[in-house]
Coordinates of C-alpha atoms and ligand atoms in Angstrom, one line a residue:
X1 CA 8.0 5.0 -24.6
X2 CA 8.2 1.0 -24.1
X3 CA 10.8 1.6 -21.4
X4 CA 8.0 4.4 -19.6
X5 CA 5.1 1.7 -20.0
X6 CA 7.6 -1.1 -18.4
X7 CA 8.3 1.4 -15.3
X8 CA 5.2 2.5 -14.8
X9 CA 4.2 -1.3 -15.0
X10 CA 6.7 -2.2 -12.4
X11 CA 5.5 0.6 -10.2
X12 CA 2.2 -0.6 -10.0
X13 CA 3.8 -3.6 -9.1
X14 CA 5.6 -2.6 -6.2
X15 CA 2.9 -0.6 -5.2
X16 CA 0.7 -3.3 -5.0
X17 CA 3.3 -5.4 -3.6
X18 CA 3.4 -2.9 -0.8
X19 CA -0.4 -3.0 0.2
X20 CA -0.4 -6.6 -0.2
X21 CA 2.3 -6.4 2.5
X22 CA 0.8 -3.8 4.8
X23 CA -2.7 -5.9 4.7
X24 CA -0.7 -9.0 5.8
X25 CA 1.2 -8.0 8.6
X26 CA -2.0 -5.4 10.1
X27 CA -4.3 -8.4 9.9
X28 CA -6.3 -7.8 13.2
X29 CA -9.4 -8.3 12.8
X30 CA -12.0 -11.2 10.6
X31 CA -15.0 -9.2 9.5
X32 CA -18.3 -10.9 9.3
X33 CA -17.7 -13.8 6.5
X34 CA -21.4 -12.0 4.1
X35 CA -18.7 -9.4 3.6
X36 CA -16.1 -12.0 2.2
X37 CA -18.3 -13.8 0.0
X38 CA -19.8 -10.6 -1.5
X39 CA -16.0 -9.9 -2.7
X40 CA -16.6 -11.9 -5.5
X41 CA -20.1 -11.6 -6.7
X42 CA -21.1 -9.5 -9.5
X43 CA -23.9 -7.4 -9.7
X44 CA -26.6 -9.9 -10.9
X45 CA -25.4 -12.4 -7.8
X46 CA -25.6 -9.9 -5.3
X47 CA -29.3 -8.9 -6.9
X48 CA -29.8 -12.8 -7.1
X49 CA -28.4 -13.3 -3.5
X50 CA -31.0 -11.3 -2.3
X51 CA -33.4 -13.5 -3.4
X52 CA -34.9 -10.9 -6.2
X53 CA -35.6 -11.7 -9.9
X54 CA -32.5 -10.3 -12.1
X55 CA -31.5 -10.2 -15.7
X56 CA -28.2 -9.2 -17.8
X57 CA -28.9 -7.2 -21.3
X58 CA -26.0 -6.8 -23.4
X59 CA -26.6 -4.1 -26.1
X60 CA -24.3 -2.7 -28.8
X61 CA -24.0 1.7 -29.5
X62 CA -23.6 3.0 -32.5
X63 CA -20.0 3.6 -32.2
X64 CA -19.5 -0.4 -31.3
X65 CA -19.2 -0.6 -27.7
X66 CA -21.5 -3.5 -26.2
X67 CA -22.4 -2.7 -22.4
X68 CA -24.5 -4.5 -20.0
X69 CA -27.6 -3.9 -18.5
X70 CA -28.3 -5.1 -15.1
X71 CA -32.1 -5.2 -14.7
X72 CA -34.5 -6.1 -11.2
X73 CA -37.7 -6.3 -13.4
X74 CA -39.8 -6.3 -10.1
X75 CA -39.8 -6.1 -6.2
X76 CA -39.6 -9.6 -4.8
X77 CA -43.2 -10.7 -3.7
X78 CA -44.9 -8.7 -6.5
X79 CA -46.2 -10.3 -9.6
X80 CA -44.6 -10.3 -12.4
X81 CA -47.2 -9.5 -14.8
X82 CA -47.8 -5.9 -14.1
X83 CA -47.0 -2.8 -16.3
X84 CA -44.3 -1.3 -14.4
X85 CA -42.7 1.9 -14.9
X86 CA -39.1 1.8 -16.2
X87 CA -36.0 3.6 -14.8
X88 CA -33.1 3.9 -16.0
X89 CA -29.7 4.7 -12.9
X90 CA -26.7 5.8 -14.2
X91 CA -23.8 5.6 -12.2
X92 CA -20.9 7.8 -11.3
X93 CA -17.0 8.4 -12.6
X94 CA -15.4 4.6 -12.2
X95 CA -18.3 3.2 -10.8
X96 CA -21.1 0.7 -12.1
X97 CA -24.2 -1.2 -11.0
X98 CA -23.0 -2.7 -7.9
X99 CA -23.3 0.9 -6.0
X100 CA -26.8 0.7 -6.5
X101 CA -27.3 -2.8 -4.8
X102 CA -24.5 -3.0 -2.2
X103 CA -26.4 -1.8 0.9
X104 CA -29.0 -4.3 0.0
X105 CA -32.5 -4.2 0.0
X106 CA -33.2 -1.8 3.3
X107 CA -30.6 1.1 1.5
X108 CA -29.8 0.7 -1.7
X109 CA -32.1 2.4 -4.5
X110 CA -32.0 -0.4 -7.0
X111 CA -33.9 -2.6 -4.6
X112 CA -36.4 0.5 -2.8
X113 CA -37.2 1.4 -6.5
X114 CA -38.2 -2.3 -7.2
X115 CA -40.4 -2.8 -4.3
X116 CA -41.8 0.6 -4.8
X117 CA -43.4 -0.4 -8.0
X118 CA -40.9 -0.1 -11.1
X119 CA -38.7 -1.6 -13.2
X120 CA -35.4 -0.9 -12.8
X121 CA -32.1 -1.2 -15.1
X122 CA -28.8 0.0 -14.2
X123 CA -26.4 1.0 -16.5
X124 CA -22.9 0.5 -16.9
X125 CA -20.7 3.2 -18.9
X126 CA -18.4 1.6 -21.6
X127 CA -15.1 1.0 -20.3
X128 CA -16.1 -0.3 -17.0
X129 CA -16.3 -4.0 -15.4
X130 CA -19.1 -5.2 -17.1
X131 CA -18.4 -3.1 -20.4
X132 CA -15.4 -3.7 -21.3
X133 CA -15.8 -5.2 -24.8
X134 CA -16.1 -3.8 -28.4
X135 CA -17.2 -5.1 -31.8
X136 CA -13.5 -4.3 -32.8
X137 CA -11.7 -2.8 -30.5
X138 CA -9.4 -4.6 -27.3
X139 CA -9.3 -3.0 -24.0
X140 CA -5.5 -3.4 -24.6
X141 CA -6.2 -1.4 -27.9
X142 CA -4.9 3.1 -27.1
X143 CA -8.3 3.5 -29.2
X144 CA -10.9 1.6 -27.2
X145 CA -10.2 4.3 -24.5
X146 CA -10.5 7.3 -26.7
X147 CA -13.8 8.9 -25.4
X148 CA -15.0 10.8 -22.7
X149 CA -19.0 11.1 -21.0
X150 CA -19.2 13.0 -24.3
X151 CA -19.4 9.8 -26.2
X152 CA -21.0 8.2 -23.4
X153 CA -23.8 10.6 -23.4
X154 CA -24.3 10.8 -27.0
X155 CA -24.0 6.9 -27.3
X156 CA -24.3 4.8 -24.2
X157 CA -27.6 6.7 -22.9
X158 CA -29.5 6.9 -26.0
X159 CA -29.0 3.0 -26.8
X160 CA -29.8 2.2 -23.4
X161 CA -32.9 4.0 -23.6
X162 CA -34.1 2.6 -27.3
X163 CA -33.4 -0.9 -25.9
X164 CA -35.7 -0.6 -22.8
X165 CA -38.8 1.1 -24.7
X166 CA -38.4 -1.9 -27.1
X167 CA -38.1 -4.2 -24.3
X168 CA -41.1 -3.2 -22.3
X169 CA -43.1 -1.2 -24.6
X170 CA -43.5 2.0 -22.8
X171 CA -42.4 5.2 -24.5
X172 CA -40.9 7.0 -21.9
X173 CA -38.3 6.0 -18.9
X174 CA -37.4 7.9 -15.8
X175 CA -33.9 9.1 -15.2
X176 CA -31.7 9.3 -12.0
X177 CA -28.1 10.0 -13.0
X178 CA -25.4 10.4 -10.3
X179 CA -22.7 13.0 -10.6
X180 CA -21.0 11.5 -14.3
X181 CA -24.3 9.6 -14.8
X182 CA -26.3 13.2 -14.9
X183 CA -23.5 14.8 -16.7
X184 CA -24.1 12.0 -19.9
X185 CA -27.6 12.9 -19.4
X186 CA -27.2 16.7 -19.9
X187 CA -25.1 15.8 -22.6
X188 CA -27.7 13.7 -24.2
X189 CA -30.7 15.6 -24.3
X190 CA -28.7 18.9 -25.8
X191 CA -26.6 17.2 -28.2
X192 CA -29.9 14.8 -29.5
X193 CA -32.6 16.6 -27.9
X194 CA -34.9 14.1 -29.6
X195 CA -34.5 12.4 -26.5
X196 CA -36.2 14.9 -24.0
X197 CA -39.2 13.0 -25.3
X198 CA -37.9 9.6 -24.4
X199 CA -38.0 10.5 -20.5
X200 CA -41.1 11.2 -18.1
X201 CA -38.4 13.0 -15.6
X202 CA -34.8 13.1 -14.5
X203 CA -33.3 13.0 -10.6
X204 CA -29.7 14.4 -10.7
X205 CA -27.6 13.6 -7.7
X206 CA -25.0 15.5 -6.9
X207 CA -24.8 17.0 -11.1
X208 CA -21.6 17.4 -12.1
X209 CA -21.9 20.3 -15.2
X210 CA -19.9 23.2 -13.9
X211 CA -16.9 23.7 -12.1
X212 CA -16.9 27.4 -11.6
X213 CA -13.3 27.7 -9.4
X214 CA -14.1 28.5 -6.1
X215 CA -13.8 31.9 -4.3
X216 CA -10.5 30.3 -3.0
X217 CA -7.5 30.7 -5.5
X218 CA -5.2 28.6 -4.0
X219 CA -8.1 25.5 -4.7
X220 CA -8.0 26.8 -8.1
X221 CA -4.2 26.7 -8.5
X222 CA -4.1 23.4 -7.5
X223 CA -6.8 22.4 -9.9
X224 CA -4.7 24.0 -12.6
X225 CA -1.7 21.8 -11.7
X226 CA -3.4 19.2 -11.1
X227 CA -4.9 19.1 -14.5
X228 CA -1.4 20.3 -16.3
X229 CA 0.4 17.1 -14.3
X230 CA -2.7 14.8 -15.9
X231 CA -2.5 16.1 -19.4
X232 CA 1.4 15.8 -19.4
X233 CA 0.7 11.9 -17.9
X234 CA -2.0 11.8 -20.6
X235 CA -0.1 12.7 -23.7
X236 CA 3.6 11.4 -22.5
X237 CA 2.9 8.4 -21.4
X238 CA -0.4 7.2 -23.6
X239 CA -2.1 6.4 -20.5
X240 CA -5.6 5.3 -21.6
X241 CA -7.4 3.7 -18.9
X242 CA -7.6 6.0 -15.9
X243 CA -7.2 3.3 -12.3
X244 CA -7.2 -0.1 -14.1
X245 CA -9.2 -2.4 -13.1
X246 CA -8.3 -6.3 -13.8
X247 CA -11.1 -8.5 -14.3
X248 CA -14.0 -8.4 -11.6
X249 CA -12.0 -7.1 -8.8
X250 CA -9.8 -4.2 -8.2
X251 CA -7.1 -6.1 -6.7
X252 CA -5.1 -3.0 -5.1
X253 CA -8.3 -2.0 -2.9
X254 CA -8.7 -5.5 -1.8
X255 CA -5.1 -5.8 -1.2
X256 CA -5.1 -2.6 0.7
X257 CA -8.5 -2.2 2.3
X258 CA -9.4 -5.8 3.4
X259 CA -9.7 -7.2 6.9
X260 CA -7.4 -4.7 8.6
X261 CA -8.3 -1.5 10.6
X262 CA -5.0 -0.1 10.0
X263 CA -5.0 -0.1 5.7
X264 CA -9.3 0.3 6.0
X265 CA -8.9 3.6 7.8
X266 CA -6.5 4.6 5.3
X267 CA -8.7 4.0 2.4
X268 CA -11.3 6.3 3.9
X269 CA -9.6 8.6 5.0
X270 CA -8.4 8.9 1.3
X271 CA -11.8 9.4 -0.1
X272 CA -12.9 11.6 2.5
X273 CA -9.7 13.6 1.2
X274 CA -11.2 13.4 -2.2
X275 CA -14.6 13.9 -1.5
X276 CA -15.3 15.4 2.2
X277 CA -15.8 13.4 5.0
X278 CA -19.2 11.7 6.0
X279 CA -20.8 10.1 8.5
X280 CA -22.8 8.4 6.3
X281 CA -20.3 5.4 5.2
X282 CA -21.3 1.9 6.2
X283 CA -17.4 0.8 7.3
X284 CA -18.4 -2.8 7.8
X285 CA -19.9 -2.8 4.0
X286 CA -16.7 -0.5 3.3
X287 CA -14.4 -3.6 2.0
X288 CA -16.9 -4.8 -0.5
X289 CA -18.2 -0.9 -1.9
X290 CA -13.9 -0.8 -2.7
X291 CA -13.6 -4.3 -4.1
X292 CA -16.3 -3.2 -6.5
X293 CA -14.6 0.2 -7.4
X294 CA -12.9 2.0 -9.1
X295 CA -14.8 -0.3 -11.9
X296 CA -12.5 1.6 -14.6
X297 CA -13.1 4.2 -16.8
X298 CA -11.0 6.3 -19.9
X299 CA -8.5 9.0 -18.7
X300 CA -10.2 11.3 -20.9
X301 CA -12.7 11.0 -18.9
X302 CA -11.2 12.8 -15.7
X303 CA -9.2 15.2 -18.8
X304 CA -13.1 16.4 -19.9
X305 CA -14.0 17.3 -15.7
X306 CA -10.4 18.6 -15.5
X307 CA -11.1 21.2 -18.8
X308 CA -14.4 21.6 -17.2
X309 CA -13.1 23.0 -14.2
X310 CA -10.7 25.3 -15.8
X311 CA -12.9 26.6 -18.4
X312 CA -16.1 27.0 -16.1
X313 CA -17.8 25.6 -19.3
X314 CA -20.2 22.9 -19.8
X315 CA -18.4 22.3 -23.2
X316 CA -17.2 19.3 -25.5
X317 CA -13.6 18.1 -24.9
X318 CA -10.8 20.8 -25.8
X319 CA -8.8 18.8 -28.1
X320 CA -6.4 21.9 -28.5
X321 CA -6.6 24.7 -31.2
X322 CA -5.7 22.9 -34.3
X323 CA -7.6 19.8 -33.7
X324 CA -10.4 21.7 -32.7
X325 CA -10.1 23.6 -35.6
X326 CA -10.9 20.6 -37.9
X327 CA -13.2 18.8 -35.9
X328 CA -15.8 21.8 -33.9
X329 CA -14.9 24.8 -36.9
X330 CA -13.3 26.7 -34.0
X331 CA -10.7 27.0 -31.9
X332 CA -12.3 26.5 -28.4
X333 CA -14.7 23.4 -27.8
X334 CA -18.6 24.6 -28.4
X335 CA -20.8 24.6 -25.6
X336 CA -23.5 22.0 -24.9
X337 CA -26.9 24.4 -25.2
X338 CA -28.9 23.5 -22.1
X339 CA -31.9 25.1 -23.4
X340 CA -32.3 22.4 -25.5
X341 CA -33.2 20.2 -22.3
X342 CA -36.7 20.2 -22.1
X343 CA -37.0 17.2 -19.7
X344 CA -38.4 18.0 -16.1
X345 CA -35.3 17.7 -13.7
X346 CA -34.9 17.5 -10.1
X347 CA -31.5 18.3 -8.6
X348 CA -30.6 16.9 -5.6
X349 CA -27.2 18.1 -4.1
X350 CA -26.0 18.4 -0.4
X351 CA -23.8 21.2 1.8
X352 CA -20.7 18.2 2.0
X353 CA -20.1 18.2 -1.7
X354 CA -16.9 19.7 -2.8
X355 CA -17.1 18.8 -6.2
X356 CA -21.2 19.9 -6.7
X357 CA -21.1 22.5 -4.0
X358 CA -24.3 24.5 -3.7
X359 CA -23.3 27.4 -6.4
X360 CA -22.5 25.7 -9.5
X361 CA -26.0 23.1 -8.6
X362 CA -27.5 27.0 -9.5
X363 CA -26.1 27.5 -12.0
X364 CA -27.1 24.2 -13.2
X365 CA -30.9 25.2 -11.9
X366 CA -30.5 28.4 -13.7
X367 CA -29.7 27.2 -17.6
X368 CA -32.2 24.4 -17.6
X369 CA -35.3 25.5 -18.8
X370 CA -37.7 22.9 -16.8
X371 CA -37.1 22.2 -13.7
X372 CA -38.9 20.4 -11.3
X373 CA -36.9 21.8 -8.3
X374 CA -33.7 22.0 -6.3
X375 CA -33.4 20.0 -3.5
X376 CA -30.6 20.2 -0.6
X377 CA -30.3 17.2 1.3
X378 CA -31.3 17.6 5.0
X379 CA -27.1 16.3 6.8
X380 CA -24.6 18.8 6.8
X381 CA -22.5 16.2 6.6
X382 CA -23.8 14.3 3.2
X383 CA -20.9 14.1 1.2
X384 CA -21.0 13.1 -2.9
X385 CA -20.8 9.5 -2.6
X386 CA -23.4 8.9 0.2
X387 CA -26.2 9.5 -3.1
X388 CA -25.1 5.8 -3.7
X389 CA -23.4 4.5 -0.3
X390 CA -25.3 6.6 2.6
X391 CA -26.5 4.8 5.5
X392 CA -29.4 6.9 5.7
X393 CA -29.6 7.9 1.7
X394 CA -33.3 6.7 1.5
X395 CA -35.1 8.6 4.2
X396 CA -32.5 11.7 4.0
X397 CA -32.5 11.9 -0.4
X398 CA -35.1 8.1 -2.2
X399 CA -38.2 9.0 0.0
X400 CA -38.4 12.5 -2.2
X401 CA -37.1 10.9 -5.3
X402 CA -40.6 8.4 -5.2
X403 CA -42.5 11.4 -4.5
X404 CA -41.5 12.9 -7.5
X405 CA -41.3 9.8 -9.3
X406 CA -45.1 9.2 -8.4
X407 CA -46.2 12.9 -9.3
X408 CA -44.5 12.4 -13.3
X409 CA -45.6 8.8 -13.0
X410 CA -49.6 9.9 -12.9
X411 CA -48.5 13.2 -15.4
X412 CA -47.2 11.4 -18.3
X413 CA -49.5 8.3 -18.6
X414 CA -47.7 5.6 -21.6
Ligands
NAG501 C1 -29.6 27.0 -28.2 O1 -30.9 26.5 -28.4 C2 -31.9 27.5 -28.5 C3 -33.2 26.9 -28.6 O2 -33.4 26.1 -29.8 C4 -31.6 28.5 -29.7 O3 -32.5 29.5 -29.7 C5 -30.2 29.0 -29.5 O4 -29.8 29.8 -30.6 C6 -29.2 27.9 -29.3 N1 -27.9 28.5 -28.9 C7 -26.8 28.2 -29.5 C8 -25.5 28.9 -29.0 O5 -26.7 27.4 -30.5

């Protein structure tokens, strides 16, 4: 096993080596220097940078992870005094506050929620940049990365939520959880439906609950591989942190995507692979949104979607028979009952999205039992990452969000 862990480590190596190489010798062209200096700023100095008021929460679950809280209390000329709705953005798989700030104040929905009138925090999972510590446990520890958005909706959310009532001593938050981040939520409010009553309403982007295979079987073979190569990886080589990420910044997508057209292209024409192509990326903010990410996450994380997709079922994590045996009572995982989700939801997903395409967002809209509406984004071309990085996200997806926002604002008076 040492001798895997060693090759695998000198793998990395020489694959980093490579890009390092590549990047060097494509050099062609300097991009502007806002880009380079961004590189290296964390969430709060980017918020900061932009001249708006900021603050960092650290806050402990029940389990023992302590995450951080990133927090733009207000717009920039408003007064600080006022009672000011709170809302709570929860980010995506391997992503983390900075995706809601990058674009800066004109387009990115940290800053239009501030100067539209609320408070805003935005969460960061366990296990990524900013979360990354534990009462007792080392990132270096196999057990600090045994969970999945299982725990981090039963754990992560909740706590988050208690410590901003207590903070600004409202009883309800709003909700806008992309892809993973709505995921937790749905998790959350079925697993400790106590919650529901903790939230005035929830926006899903792009929800990512079922993963009915497609019509097309040969998608659905490779899914099936695909998942069967990542549990062998998974239990064979102990793999526990799915794309590491050392310290702030993710040195292979610096090394790879920085200042030259040749590696840049590459890199998005990777995650247009992954996630359908769009028109919608900002290229010349495209070196800092990959500095920033993949901010790190558990590979049980990507094991729970991978079931998902297999089973069709928005269930806990399939531990195999015997194990589920002794921990669920059955063989197969039990189901996360969505009737038990009272809150009002909006779901917002677009035509682009191969992993919420249109069909399993209804079947989404047909098990929750409140729902506010469903709401298809109006660019065939909106892909599942332009909910955080699109050009044009806040007149195409945030103008309707603050419509709703207003309506449940005026509904459910604290
Ligand atoms: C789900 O919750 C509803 C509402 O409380 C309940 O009637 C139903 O029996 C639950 N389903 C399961 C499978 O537990």
């Amino acid at each position: 096993m040492q001798v895997v862990r060693k090759m695998f480590a000198l793998l990395r190596l020489a694959v980093l080596t490579c890009c390092w190489l590549i990047a060097h010798c494509t050099r062609t062209s300097q991009v502007a220097d806002d880009n380079d200096a961004d590189l290296y700023l964390t969430s709060p100095e980017l918020i900061a940078k932009y001249g708006y008021p900021v603050e960092t929460h650290s806050i402990q679950t029940e389990d023992g992870y302590i995450l951080e809280l990133h927090r733009i209390p207000h717009g920039k000329s408003e007064p600080a005094d006022t009672m000011r709705p709170a809302v709570l953005i929860h980010h995506a798989l391997l992503c983390s506050s900075f995706d809601w700030v990058v674009l800066g104040p004109q387009k990115s929905l940290g800053f239009i929620l501030a100067d539209s009138g609320y408070d805003v925090w935005l969460a960061n999972a366990r296990g990524n940049t900013y979360s990354r510590k534990h009462v007792s446990l080392d990132p270096a520890d196999h057990k600090f990365w045994e969970y999945s958005w299982h725990e981090m909706g039963t754990y992560d959310v909740p706590a988050e939520i208690d410590f901003i009532l207590k903070k600004t001593g409202q009883e309800k938050v709003f909700y806008i959880g992309h892809s993973m981040g709505s995921t937790m939520f749905f998790v959350m409010t079925s697993q400790r439906p106590e919650y529901n009553e903790k939230i005035r309403a929830m926006i899903a982007f792009a929800p990512a609950v079922f993963f009915t295979p497609t019509k097309n079987p040969i998608y659905y073979r490779i899914q099936s591989i695909g998942e069967r190569l990542l549990e062998g990886l998974f239990y064979a080589f102990g793999l526990d942190e799915f794309l590491p990420q050392n310290g702030i910044l993710n040195p292979i997508s610096i090394a790879a995507c920085k200042h030259t057209l040749f590696t840049s292209r590459l890199c998005v024409n990777f995650i247009f692979f992954i996630v359908g192509k769009s028109s919608q990326l900002d290229k010349k903010r495209l070196e800092v949104m990959l500095a920033h990410t993949p901010a790190g996450g558990s590979t049980r994380e990507v094991m729970h979607f991978a079931q998902e997709a297999l089973s069709g079922e928005f269930r806990q994590f399939d531990f195999g028979e015997e194990k589920n045996m002794d921990l669920y009572g059955q063989a197969t995982p039990p189901r996360y009952n969505m009737s038990l989700i009272t809150t009002p939801v909006a779901l917002f997903y677009s035509d682009n999205d191969k992993l919420a395409p249109e069909y399993n967002v209804n079947k989404v809209y047909n098990a929750l039992p409140n729902v506010i509406g469903k709401f298809r984004v109006p660019l065939k071309t909106f892909n599942h990452l332009d909910f955080m990085w699109g050009k044009d996200a806040k007149t195409l997806v945030f103008k309707d969000v603050l419509t709703i926002m207003k309506k449940y604002e005026k509904d459910s008076k604290t």
